[in-house]
mmCIF file with all atom_site columns, C-alpha atoms in Angstrom:
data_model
loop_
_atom_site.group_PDB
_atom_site.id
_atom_site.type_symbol
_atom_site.label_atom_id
_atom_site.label_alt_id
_atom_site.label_comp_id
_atom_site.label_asym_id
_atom_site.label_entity_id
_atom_site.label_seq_id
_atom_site.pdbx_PDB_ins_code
_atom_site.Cartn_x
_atom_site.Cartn_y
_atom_site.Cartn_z
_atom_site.occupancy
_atom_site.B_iso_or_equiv
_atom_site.pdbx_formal_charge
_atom_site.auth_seq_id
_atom_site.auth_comp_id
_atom_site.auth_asym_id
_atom_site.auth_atom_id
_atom_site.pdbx_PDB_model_num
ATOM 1   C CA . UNK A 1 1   ? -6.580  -6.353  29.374 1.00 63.00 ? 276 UNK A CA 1
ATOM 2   C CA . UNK A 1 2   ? -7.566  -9.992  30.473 1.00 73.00 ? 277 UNK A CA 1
ATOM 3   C CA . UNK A 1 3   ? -4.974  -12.054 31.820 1.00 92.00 ? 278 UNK A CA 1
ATOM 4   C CA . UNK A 1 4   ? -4.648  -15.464 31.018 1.00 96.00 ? 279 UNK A CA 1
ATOM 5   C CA . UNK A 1 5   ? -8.323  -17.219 32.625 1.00 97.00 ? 280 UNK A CA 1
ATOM 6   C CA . UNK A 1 6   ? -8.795  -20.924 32.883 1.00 98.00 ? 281 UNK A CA 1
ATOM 7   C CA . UNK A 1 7   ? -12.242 -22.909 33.375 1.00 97.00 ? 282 UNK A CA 1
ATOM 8   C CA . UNK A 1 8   ? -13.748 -24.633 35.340 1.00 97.00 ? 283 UNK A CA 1
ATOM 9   C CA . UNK A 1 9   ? -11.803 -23.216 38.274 1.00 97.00 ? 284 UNK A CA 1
ATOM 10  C CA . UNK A 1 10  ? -13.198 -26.617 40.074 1.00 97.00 ? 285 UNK A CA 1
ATOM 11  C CA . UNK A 1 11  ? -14.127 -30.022 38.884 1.00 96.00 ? 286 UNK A CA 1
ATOM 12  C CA . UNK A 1 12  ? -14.734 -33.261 40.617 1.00 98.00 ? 287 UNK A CA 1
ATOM 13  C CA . UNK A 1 13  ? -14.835 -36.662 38.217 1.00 98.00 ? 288 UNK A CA 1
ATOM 14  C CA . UNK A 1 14  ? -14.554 -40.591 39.092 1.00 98.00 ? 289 UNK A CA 1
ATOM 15  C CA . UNK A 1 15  ? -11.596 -43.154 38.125 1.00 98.00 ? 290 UNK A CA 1
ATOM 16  C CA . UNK A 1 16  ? -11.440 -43.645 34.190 1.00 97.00 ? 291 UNK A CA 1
ATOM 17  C CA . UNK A 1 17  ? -13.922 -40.271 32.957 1.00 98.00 ? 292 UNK A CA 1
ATOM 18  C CA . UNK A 1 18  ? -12.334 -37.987 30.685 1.00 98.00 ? 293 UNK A CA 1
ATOM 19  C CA . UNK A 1 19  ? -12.319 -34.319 31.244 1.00 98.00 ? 294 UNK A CA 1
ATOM 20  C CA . UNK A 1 20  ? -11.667 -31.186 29.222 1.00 98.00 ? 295 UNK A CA 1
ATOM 21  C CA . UNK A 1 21  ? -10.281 -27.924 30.263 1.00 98.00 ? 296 UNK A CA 1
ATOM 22  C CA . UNK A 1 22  ? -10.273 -24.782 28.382 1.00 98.00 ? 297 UNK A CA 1
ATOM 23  C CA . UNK A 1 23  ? -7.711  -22.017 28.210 1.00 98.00 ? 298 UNK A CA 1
ATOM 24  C CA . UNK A 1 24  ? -7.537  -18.278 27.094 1.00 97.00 ? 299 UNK A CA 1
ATOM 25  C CA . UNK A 1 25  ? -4.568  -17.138 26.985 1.00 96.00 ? 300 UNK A CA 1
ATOM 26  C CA . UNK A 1 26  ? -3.722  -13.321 27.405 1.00 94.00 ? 301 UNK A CA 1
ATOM 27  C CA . UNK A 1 27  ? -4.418  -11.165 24.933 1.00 93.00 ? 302 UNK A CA 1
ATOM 28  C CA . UNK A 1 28  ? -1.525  -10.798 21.900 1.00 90.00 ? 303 UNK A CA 1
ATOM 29  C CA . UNK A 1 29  ? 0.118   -13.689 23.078 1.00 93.00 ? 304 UNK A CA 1
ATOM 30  C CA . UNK A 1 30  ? 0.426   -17.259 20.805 1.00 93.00 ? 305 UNK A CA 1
ATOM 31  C CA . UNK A 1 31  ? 1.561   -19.773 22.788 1.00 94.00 ? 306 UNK A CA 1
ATOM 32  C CA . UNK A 1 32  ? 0.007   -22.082 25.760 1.00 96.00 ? 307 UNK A CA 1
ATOM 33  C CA . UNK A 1 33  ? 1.699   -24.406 27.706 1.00 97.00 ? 308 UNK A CA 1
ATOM 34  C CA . UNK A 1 34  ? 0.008   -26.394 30.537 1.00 98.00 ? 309 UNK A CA 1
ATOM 35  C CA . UNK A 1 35  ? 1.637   -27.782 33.485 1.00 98.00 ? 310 UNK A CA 1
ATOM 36  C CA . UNK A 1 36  ? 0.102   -30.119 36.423 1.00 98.00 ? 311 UNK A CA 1
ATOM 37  C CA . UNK A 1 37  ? 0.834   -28.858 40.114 1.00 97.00 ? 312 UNK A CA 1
ATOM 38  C CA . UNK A 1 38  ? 0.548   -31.754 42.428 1.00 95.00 ? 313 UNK A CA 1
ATOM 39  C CA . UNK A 1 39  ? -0.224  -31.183 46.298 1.00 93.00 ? 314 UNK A CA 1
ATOM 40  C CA . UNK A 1 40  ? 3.101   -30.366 47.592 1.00 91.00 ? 315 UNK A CA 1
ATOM 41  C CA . UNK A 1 41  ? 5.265   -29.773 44.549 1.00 94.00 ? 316 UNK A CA 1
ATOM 42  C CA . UNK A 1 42  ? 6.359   -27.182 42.086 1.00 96.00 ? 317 UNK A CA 1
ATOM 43  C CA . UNK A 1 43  ? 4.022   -27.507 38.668 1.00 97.00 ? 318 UNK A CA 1
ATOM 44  C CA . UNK A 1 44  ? 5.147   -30.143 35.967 1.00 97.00 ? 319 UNK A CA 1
ATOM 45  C CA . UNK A 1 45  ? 5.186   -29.220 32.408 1.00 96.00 ? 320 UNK A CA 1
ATOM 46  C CA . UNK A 1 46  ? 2.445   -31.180 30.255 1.00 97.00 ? 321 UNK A CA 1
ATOM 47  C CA . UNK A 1 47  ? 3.145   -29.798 26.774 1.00 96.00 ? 322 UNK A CA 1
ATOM 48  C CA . UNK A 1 48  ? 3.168   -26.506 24.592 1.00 95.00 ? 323 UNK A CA 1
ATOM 49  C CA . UNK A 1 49  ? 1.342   -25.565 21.641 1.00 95.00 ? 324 UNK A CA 1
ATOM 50  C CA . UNK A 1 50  ? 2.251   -22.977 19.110 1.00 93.00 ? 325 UNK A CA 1
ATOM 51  C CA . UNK A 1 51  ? 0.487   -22.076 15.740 1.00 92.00 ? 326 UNK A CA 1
ATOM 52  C CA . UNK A 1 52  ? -2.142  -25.036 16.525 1.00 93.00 ? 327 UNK A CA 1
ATOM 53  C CA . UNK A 1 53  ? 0.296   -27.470 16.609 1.00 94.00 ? 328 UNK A CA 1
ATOM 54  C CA . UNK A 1 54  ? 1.897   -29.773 19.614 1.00 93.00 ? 329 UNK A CA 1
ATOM 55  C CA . UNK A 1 55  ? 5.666   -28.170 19.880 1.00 92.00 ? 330 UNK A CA 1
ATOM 56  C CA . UNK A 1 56  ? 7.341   -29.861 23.026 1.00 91.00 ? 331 UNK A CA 1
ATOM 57  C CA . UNK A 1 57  ? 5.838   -32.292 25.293 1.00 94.00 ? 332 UNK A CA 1
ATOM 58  C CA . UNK A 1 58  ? 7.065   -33.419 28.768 1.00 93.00 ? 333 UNK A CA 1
ATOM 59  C CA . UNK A 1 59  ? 6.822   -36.848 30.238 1.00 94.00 ? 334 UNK A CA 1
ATOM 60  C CA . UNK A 1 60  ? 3.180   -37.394 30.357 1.00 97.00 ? 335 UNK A CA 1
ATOM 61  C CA . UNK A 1 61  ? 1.329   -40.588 28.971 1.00 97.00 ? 336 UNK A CA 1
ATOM 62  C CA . UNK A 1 62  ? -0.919  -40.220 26.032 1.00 96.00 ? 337 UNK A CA 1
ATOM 63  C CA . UNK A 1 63  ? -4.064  -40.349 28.247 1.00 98.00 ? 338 UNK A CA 1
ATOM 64  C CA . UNK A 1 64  ? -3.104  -36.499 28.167 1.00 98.00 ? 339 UNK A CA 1
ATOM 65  C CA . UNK A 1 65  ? -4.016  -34.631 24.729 1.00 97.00 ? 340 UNK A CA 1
ATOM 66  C CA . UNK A 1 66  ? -4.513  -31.617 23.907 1.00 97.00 ? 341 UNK A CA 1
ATOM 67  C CA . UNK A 1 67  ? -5.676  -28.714 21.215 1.00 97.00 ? 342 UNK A CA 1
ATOM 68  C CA . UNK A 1 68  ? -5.152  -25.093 20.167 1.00 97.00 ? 343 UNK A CA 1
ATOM 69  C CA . UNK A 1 69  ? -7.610  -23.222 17.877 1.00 97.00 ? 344 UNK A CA 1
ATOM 70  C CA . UNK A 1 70  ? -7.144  -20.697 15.580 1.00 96.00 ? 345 UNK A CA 1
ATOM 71  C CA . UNK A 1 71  ? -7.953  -17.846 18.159 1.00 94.00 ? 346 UNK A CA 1
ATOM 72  C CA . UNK A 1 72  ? -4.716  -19.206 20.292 1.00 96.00 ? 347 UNK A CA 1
ATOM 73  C CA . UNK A 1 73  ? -6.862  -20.628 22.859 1.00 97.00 ? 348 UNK A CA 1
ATOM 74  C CA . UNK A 1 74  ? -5.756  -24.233 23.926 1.00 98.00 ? 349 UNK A CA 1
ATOM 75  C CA . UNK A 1 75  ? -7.836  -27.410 25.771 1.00 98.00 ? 350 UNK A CA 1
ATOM 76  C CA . UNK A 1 76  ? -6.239  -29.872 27.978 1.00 98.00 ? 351 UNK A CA 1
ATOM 77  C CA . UNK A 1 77  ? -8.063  -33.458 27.920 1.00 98.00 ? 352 UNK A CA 1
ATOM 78  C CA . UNK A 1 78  ? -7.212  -36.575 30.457 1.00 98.00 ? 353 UNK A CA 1
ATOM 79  C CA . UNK A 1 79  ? -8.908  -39.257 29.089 1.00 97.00 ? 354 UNK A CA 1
ATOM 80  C CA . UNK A 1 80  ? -9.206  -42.799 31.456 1.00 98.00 ? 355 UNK A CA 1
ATOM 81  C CA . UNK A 1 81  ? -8.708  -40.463 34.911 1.00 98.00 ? 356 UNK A CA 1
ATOM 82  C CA . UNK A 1 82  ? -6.667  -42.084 37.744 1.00 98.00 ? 357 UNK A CA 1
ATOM 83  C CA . UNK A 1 83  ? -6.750  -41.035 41.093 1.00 97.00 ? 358 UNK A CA 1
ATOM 84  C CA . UNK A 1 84  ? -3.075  -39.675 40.646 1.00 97.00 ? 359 UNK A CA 1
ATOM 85  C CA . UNK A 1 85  ? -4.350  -37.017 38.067 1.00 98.00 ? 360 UNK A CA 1
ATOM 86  C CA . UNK A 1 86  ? -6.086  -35.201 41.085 1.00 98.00 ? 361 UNK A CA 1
ATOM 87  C CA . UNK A 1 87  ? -4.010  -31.479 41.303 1.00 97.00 ? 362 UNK A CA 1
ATOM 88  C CA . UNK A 1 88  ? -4.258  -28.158 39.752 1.00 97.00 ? 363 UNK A CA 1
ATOM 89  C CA . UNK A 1 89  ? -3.849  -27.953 36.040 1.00 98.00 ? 364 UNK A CA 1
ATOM 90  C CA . UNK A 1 90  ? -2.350  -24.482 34.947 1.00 98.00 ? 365 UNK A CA 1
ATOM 91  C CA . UNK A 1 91  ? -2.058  -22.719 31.567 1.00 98.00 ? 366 UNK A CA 1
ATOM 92  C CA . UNK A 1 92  ? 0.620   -20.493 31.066 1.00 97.00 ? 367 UNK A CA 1
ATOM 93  C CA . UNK A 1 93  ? 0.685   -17.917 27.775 1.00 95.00 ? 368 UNK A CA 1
ATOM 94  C CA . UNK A 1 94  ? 3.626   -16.400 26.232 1.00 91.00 ? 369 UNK A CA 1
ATOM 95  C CA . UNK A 1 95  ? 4.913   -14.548 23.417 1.00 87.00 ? 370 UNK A CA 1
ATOM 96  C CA . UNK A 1 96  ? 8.385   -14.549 22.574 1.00 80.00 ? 371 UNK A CA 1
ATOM 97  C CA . UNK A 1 97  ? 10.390  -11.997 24.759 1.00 75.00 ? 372 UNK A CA 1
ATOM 98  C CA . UNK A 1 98  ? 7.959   -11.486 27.358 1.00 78.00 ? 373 UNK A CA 1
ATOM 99  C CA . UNK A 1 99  ? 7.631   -14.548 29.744 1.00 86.00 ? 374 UNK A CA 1
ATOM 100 C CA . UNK A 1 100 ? 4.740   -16.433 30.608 1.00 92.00 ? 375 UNK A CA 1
ATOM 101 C CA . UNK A 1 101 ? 1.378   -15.720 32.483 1.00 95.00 ? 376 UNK A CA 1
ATOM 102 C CA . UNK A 1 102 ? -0.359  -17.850 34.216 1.00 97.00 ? 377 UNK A CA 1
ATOM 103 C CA . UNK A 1 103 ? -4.063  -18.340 35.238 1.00 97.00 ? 378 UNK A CA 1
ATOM 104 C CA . UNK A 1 104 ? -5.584  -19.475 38.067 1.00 97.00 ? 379 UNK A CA 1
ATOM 105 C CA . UNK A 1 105 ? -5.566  -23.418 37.377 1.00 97.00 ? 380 UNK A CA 1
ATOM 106 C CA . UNK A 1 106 ? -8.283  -25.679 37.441 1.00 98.00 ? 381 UNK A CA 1
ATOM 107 C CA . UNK A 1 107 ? -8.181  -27.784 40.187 1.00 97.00 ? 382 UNK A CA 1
ATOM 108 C CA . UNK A 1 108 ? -9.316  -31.254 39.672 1.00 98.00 ? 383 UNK A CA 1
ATOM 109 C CA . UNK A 1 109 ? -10.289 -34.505 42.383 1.00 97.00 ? 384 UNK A CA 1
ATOM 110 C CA . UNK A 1 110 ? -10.676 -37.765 40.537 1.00 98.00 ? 385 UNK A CA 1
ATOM 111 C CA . UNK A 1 111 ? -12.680 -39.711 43.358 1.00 96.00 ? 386 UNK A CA 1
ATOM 112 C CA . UNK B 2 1   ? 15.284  -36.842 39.005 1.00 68.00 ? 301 UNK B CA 1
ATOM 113 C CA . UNK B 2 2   ? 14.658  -33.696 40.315 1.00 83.00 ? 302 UNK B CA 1
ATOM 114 C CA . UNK B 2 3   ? 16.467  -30.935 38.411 1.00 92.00 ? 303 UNK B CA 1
ATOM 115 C CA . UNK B 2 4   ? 15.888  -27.764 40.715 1.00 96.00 ? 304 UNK B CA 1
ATOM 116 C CA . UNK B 2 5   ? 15.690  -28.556 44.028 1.00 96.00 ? 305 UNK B CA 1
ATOM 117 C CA . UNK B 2 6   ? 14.130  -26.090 47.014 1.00 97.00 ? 306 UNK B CA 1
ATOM 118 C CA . UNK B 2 7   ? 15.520  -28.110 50.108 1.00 92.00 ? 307 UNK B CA 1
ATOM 119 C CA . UNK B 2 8   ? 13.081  -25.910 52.771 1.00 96.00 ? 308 UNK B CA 1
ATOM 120 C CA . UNK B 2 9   ? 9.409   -26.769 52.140 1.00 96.00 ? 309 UNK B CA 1
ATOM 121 C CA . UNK B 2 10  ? 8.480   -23.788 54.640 1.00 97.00 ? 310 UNK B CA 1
ATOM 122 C CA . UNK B 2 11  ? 10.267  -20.527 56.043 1.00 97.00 ? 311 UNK B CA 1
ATOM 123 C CA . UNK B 2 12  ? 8.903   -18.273 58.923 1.00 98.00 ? 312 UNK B CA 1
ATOM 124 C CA . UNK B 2 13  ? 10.732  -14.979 58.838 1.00 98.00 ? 313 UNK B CA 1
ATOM 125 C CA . UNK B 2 14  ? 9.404   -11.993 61.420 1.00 98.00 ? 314 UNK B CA 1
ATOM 126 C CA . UNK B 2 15  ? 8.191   -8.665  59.720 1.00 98.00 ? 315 UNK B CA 1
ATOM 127 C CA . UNK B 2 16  ? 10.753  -6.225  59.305 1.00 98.00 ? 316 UNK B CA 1
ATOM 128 C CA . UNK B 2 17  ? 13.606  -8.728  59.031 1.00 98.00 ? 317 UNK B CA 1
ATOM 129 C CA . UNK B 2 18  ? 15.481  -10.443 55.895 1.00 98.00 ? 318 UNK B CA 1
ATOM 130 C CA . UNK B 2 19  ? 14.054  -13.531 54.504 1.00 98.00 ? 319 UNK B CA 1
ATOM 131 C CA . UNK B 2 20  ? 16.499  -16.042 52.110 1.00 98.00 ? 320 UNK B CA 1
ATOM 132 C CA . UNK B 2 21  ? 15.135  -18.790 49.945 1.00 98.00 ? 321 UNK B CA 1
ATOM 133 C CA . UNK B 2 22  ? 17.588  -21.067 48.420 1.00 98.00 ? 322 UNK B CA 1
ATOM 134 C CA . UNK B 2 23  ? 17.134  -23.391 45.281 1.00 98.00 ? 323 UNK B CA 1
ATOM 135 C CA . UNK B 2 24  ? 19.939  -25.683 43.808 1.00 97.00 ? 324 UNK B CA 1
ATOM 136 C CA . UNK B 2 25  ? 20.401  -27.365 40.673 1.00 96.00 ? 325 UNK B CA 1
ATOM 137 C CA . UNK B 2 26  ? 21.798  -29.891 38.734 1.00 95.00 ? 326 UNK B CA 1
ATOM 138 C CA . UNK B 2 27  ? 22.650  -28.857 35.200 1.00 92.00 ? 327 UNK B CA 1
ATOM 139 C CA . UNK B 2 28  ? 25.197  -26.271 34.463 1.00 90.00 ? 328 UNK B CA 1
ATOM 140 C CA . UNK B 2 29  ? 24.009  -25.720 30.895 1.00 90.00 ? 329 UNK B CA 1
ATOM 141 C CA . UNK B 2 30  ? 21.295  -23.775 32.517 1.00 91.00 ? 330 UNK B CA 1
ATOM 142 C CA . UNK B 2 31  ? 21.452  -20.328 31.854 1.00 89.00 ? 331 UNK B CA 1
ATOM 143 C CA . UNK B 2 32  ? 18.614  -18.527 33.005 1.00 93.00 ? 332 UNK B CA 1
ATOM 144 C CA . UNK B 2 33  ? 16.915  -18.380 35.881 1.00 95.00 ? 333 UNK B CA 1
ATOM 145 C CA . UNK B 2 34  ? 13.600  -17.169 37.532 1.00 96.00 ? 334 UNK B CA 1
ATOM 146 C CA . UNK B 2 35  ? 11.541  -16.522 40.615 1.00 98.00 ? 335 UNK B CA 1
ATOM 147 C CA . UNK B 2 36  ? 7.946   -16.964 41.226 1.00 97.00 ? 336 UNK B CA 1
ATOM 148 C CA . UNK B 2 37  ? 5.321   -15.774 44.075 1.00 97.00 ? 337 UNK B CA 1
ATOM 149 C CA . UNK B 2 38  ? 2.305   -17.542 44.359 1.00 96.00 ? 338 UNK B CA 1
ATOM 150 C CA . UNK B 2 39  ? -0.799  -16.878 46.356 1.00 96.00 ? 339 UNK B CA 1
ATOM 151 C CA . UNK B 2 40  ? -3.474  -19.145 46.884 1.00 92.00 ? 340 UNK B CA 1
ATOM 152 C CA . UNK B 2 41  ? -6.442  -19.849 44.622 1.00 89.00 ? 341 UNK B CA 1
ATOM 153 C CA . UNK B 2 42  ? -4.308  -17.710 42.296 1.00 93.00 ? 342 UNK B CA 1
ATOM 154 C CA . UNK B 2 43  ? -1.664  -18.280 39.600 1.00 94.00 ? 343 UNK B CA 1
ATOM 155 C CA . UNK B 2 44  ? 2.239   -18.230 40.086 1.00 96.00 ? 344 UNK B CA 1
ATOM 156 C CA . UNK B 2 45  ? 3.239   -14.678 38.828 1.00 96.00 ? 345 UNK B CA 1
ATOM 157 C CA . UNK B 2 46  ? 6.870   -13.558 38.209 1.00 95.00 ? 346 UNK B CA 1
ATOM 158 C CA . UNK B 2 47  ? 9.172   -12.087 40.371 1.00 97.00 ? 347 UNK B CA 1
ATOM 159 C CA . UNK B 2 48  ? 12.486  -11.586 39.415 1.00 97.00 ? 348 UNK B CA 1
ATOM 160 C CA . UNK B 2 49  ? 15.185  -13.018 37.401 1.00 95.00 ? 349 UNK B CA 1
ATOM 161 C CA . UNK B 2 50  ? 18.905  -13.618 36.646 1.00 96.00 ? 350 UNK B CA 1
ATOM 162 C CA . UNK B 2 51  ? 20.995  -14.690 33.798 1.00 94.00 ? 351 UNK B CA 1
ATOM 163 C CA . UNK B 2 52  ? 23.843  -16.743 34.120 1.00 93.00 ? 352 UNK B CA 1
ATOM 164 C CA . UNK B 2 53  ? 26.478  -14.269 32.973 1.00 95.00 ? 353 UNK B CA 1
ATOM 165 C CA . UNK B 2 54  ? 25.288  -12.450 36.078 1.00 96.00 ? 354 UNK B CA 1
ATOM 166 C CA . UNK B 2 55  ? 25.875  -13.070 39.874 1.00 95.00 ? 355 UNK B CA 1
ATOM 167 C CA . UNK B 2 56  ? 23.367  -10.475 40.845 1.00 97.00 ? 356 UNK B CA 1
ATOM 168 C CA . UNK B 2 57  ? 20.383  -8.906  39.899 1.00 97.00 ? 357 UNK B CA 1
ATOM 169 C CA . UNK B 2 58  ? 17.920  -6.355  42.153 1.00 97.00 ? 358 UNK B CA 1
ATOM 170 C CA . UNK B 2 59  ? 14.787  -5.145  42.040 1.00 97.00 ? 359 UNK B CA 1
ATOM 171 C CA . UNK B 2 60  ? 13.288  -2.926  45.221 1.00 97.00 ? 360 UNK B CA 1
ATOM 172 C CA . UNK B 2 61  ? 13.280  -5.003  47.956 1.00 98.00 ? 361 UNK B CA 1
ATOM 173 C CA . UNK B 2 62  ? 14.073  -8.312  46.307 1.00 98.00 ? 362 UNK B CA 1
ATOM 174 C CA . UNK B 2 63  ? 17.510  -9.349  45.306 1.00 98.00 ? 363 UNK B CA 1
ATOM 175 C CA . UNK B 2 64  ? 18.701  -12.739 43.625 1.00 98.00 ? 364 UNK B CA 1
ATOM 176 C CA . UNK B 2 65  ? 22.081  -14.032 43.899 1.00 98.00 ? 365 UNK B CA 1
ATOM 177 C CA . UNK B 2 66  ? 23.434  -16.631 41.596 1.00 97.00 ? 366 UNK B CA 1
ATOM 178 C CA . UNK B 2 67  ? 26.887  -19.287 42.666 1.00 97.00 ? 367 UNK B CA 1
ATOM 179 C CA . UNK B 2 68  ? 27.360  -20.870 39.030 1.00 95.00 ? 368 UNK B CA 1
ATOM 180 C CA . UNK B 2 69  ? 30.480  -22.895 40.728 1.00 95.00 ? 369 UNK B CA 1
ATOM 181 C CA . UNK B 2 70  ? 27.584  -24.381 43.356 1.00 96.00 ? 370 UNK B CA 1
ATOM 182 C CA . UNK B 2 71  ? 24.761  -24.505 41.142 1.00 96.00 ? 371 UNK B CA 1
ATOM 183 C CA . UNK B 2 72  ? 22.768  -22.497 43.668 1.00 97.00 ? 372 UNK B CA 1
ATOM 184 C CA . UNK B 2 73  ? 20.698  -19.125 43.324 1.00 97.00 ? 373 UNK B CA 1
ATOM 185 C CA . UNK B 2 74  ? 18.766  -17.268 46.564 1.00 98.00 ? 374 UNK B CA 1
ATOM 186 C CA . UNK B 2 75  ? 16.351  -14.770 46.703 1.00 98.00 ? 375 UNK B CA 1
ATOM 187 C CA . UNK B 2 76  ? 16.617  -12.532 49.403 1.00 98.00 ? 376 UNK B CA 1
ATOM 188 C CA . UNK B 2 77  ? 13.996  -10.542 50.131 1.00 98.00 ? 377 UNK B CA 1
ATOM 189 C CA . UNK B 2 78  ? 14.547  -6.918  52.573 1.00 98.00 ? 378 UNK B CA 1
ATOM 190 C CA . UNK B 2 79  ? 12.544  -6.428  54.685 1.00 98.00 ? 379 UNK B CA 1
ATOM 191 C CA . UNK B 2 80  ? 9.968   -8.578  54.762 1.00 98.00 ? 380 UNK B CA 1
ATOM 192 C CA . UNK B 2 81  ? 6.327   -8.028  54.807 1.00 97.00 ? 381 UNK B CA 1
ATOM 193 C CA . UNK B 2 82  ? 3.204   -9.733  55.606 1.00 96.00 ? 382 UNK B CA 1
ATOM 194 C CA . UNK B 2 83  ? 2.135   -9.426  51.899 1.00 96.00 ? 383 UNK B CA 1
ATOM 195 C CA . UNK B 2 84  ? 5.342   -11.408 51.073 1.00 98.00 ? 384 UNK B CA 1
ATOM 196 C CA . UNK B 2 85  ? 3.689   -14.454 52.487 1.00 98.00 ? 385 UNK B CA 1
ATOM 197 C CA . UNK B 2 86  ? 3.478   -16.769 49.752 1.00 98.00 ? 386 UNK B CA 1
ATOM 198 C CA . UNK B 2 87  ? 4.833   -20.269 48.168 1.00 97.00 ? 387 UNK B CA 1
ATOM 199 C CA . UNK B 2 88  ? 7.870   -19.233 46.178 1.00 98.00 ? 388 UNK B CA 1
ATOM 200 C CA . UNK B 2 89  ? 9.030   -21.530 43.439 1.00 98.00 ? 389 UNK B CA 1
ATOM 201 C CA . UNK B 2 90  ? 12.646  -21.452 41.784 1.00 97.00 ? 390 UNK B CA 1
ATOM 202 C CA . UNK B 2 91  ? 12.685  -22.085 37.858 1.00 96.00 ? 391 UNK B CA 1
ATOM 203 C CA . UNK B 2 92  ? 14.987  -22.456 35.177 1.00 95.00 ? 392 UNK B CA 1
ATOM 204 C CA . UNK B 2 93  ? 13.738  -22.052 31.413 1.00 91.00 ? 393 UNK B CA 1
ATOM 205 C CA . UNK B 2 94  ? 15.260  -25.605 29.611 1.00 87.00 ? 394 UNK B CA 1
ATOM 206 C CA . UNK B 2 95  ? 14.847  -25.375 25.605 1.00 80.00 ? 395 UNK B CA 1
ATOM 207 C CA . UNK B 2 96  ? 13.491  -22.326 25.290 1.00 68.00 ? 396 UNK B CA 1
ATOM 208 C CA . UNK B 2 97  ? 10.493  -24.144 25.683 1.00 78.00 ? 397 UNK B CA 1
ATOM 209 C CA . UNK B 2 98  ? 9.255   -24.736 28.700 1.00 90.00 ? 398 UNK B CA 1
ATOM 210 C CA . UNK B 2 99  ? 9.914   -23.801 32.704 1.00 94.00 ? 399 UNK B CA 1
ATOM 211 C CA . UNK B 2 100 ? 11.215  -26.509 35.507 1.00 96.00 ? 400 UNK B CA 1
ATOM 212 C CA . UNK B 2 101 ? 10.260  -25.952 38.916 1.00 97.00 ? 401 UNK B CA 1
ATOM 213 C CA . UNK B 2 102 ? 11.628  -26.693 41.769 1.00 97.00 ? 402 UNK B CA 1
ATOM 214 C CA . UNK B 2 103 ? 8.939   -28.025 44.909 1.00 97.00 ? 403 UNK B CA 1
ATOM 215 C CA . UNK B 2 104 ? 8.367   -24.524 46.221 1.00 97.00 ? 404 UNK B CA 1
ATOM 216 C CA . UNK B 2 105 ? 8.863   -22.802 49.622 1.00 98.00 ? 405 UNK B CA 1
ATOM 217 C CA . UNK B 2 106 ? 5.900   -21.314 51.807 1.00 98.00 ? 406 UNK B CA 1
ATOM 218 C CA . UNK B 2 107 ? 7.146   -18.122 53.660 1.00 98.00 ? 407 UNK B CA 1
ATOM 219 C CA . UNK B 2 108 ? 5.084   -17.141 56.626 1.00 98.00 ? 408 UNK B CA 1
ATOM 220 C CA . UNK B 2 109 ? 6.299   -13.161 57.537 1.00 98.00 ? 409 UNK B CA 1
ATOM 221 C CA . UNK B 2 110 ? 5.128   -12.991 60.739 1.00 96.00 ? 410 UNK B CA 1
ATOM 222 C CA . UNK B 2 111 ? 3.679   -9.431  62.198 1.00 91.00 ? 411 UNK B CA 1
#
């Protein structure tokens, strides 16, 4: 059974691109939630998405969007990048009563 | 402001011997409580957790404690080995929705 996996696991992009990141979450589970993990700190939740639709969102600027599809997977775009969005971006699944898994992260540099 | 706070960025514990991570924080609506392990280049997975109607909970080697009067849980982990090296993050679930983390703590178990 595949855990939750996350790609790219690397990506490098310059002030004001936009990137995408994609997200499968682990298998019977319905929910995604990302978070950003800064150098040096614990991760910081981005938002959550449930039945395809945006459920809770944290405090994040609307540069930072995202989607879930039908097959519960989930993309995280950053539109106008900033230096400051450089960290590792991680998706977390869950299904109700049994805690969240978490992939890898993409880790992103905004040069 | 920082709702969960892990005061010690790093801990070096020898092999063999007890390591304790603290994390404080500041709401006492809070009622549940978690610890994750995370190596690098790899995704924070849970560890162990504790409801607030408990001051203890124990699992093999690992043991959380939980002071509702001083807002402050610790994981104490007996004995220590050098696969326990790893950033450990405190978290509480807030909403049902989504995880806050404190900054972490990197524990070295030296051999």
């Amino acid at each position: 059974d595949a855990g939750v996996t996350q790609s790219p696991t690397h990506l490098i992009k310059t002030r004001g691109q936009q990137v995408t990141l994609r997200c499968s979450p682990k298998s019977g589970h319905d929910t995604v939630s990302w978070y950003q993990q800064a150098l040096g700190q614990g991760p910081q939740f981005i938002f959550q998405y449930y039945e395809e639709e945006e459920r809770q969102r944290g405090n994040f600027p609307d540069r930072f969007s995202g989607h879930q599809f039908p097959n519960y997977s989930s993309e995280l775009n950053v539109n106008a990048l900033l230096l400051g969005d450089s960290a590792l971006y991680l998706c977390a699944s869950s299904l109700v009563g049994q805690g969240w898994y978490f992939g890898a992260g993409t880790r992103l540099s905004v040069l | 402001d920082q709702q969960v706070k892990q005061n010690s960025p790093s801990l070096s514990v020898q092999e063999g011997r007890i390591s304790i991570l603290n994390c404080d924080y500041t709401n006492s609506m809070f009622d549940y409580f978690l610890w994750y392990k995370k190596y690098p280049a790899e995704g924070p997975t849970f560890l162990i957790s504790i409801s607030s109607i408990k001051d203890k909970n124990e699992d093999g080697r690992f043991t959380v404690f939980l002071n509702k009067s001083a807002k402050h849980l610790s994981l104490h982990i007996v004995p220590s080995q050098p696969g326990d090296s790893a950033v450990y993050f405190c978290a509480v679930i807030q909403g049902a929705q989504k995880l806050v983390f404190g900054q972490g703590t990197r524990l070295t178990i030296n051999p």
